[in-house]
Short mmCIF file of C-alpha atoms in Angstrom, two decimals:
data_model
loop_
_atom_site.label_atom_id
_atom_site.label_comp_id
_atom_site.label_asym_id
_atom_site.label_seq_id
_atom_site.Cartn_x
_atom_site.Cartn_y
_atom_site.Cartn_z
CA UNK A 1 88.80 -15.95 18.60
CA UNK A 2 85.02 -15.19 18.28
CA UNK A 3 84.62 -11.22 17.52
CA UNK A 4 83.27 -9.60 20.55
CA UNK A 5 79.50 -8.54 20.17
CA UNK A 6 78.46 -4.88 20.34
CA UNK A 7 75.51 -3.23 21.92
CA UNK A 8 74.12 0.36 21.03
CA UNK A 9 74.11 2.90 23.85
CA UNK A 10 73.46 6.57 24.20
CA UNK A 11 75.62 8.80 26.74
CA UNK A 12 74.84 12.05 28.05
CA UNK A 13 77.42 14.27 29.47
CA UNK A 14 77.17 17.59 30.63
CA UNK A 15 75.77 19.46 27.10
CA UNK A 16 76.37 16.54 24.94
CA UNK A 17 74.84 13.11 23.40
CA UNK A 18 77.00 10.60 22.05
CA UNK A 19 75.12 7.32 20.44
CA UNK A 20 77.12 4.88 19.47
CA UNK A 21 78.29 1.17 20.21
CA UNK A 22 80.48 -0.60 22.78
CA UNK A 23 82.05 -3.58 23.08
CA UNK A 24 80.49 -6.79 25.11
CA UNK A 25 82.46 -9.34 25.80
CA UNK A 26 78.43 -11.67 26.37
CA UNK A 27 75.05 -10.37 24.64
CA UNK A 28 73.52 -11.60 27.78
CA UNK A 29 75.85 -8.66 30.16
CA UNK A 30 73.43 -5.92 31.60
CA UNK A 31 75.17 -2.87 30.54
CA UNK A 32 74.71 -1.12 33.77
CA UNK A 33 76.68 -4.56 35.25
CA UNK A 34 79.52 -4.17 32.05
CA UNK A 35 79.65 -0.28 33.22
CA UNK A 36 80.06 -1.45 37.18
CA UNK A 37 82.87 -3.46 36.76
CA UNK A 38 86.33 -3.31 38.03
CA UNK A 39 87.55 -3.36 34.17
CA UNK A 40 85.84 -1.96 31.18
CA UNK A 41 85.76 -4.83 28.34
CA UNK A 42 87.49 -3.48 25.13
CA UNK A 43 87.55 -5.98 22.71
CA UNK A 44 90.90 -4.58 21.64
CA UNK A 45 93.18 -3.65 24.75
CA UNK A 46 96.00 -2.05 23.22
CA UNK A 47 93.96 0.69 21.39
CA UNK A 48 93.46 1.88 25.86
CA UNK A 49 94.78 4.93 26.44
CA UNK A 50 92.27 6.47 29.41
CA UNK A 51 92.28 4.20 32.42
CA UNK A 52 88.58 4.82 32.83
CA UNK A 53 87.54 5.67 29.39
CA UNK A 54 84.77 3.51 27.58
CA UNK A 55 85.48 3.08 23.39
CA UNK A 56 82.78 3.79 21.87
CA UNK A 57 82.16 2.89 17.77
CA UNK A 58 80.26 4.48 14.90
CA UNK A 59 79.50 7.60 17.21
CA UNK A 60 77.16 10.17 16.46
CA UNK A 61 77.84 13.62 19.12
CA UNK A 62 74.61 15.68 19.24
CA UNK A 63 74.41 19.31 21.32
CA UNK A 64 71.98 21.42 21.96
CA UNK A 65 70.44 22.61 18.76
CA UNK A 66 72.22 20.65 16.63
CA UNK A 67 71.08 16.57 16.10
CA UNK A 68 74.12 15.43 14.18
CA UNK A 69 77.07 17.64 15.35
CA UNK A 70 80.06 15.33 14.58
CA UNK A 71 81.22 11.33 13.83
CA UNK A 72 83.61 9.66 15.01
CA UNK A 73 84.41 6.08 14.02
CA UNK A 74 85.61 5.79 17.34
CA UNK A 75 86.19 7.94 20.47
CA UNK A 76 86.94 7.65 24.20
CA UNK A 77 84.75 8.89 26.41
CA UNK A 78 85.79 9.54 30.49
CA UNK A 79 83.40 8.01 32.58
CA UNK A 80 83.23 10.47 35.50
CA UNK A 81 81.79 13.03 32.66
CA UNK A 82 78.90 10.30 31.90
CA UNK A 83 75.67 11.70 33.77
CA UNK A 84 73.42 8.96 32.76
CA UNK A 85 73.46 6.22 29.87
CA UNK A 86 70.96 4.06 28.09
CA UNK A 87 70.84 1.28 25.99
CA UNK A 88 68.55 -0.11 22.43
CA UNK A 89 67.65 -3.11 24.82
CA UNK A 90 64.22 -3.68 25.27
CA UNK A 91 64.64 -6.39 27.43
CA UNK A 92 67.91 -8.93 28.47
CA UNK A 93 68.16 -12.20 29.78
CA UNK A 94 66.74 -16.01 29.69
CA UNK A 95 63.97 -17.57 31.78
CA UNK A 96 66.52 -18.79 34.09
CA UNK A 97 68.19 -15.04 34.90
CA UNK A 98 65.18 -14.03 35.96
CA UNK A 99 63.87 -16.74 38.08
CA UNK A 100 67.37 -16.29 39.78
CA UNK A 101 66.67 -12.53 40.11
CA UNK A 102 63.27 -13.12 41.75
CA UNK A 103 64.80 -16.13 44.10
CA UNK A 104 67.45 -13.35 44.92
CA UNK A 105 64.74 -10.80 45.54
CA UNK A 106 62.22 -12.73 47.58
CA UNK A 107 65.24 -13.75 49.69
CA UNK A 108 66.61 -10.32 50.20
CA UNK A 109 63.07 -8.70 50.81
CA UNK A 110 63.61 -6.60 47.98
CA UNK A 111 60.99 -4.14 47.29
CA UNK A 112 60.28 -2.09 44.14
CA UNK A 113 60.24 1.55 44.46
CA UNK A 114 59.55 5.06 43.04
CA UNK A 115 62.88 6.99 43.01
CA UNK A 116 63.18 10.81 42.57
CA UNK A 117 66.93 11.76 41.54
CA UNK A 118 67.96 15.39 40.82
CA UNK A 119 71.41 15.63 39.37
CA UNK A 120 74.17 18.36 39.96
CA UNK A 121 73.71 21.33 37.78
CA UNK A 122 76.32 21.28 34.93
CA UNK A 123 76.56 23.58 31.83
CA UNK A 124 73.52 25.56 32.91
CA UNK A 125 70.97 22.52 33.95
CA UNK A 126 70.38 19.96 35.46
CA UNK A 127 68.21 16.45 35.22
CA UNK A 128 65.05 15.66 37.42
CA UNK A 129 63.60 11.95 37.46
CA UNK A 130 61.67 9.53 38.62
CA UNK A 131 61.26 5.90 38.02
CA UNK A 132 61.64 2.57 39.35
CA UNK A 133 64.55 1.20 41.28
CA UNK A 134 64.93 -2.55 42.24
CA UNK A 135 67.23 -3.53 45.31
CA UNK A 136 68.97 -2.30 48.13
CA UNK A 137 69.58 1.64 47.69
CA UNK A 138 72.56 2.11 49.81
CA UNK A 139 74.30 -0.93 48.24
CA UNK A 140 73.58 0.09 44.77
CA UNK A 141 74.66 3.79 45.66
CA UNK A 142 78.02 2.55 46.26
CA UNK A 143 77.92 1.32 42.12
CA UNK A 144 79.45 4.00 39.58
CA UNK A 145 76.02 3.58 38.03
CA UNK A 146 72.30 3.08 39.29
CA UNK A 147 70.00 0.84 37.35
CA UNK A 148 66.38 2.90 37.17
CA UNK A 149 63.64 1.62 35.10
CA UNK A 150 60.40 3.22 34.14
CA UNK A 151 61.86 6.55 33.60
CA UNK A 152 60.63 9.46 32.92
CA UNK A 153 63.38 12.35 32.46
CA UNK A 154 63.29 16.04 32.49
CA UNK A 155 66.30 18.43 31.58
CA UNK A 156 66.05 21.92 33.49
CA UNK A 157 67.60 24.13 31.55
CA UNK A 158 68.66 28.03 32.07
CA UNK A 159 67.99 30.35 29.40
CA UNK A 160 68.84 33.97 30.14
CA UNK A 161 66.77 34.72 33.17
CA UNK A 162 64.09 31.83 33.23
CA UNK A 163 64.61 28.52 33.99
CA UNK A 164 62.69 26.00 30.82
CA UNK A 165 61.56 22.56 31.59
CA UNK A 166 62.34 20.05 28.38
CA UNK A 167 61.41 16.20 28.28
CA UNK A 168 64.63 13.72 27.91
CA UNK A 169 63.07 11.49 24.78
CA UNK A 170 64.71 7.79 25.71
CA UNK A 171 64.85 4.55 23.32
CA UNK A 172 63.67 2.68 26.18
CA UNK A 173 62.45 2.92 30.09
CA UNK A 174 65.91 2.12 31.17
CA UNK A 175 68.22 4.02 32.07
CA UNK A 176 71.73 4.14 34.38
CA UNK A 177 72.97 6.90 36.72
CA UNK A 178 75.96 7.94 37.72
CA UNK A 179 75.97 8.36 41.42
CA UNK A 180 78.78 10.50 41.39
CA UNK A 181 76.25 12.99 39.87
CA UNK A 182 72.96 12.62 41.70
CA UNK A 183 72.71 15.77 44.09
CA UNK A 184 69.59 14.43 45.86
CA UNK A 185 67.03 11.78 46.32
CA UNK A 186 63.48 10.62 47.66
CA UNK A 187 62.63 6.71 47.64
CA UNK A 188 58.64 6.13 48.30
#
């Protein structure tokens, strides 16, 4: 048995970063679709022990203040406490995928839009984007997480009596949400 490739991918939860890798059963799986499915791949399935925990490898936990706050050579992390994710991947697929994905889109009368999200507030802030969302909203709402591309992140953060408005630094333009946490939205 082939080992199972890995892909780096950063987590946020409420207060905390955790970069690190996951498992991937195929290089060529979107995260976002690997995240969505009915079963998380681990490339080890007795090491489970959370039903909806992802394994992450070679973890680095960053808080507030402090860039390296622990490692872990491995840790579980709960996916309803994932706010957002993003991956190293600049870009994924063949020429093929993506013919497919604009067939599928011309078909569907897709349209590209801007997307606005503001997240529940957690640990004293919250998250305010905006960015580009492909597809049907309402079916894609229904998803644990929302594919948005072309973000651009704030965190709003409380400190003592004034509210302070810091930019979310990502790898890439990617990013997925988890609808569970998004509090409101506008599509234009």
């Amino acid at each position: 048995m082939e080992p199972a490739a890995k892909r780096k991918i950063t987590v946020f939860t409420p207060g905390k970063i955790y970069a690190g890798k996951i498992d991937v059963p195929n290089p060529l799986l979107r995260t976002t679709d690997l995240l969505n499915s009915a079963n998380l791949f681990w490339k080890d399935p007795t090491k489970k022990s959370f039903g909806d925990g992802l394994l992450m490898y070679d973890v680095v936990l960053s808080i507030d203040g402090i860039d390296k706050y622990q490692t872990f050579e491995t840790i579980q992390i709960r996916q309803p406490n994932i706010i957002f994710f993003h991956d190293g991947l600049a870009k994924l697929g063949n020429s093929e995928e993506k013919e497919r994905a604009e067939k599928l889109t011309e078909k569907a009368h897709e349209e590209k839009k801007t997307i606005h999200l503001i997240t529940k507030a957690r640990v004293n802030s919250f998250f305010d984007m905006k960015g580009t969302f492909h597809g049907l909203f309402k079916s894609k709402s229904n998803q644990n997480y929302i594919p948005i591309s072309d973000v651009v992140m704030y965190e709003i953060i409380r400190q003592q009596d004034k509210w302070v408005k810091r930019k979310v630094q990502l790898t890439n333009n990617f990013i997925g949400v988890n609808s569970s946490y998004i509090e409101s939205s506008s599509l234009v």
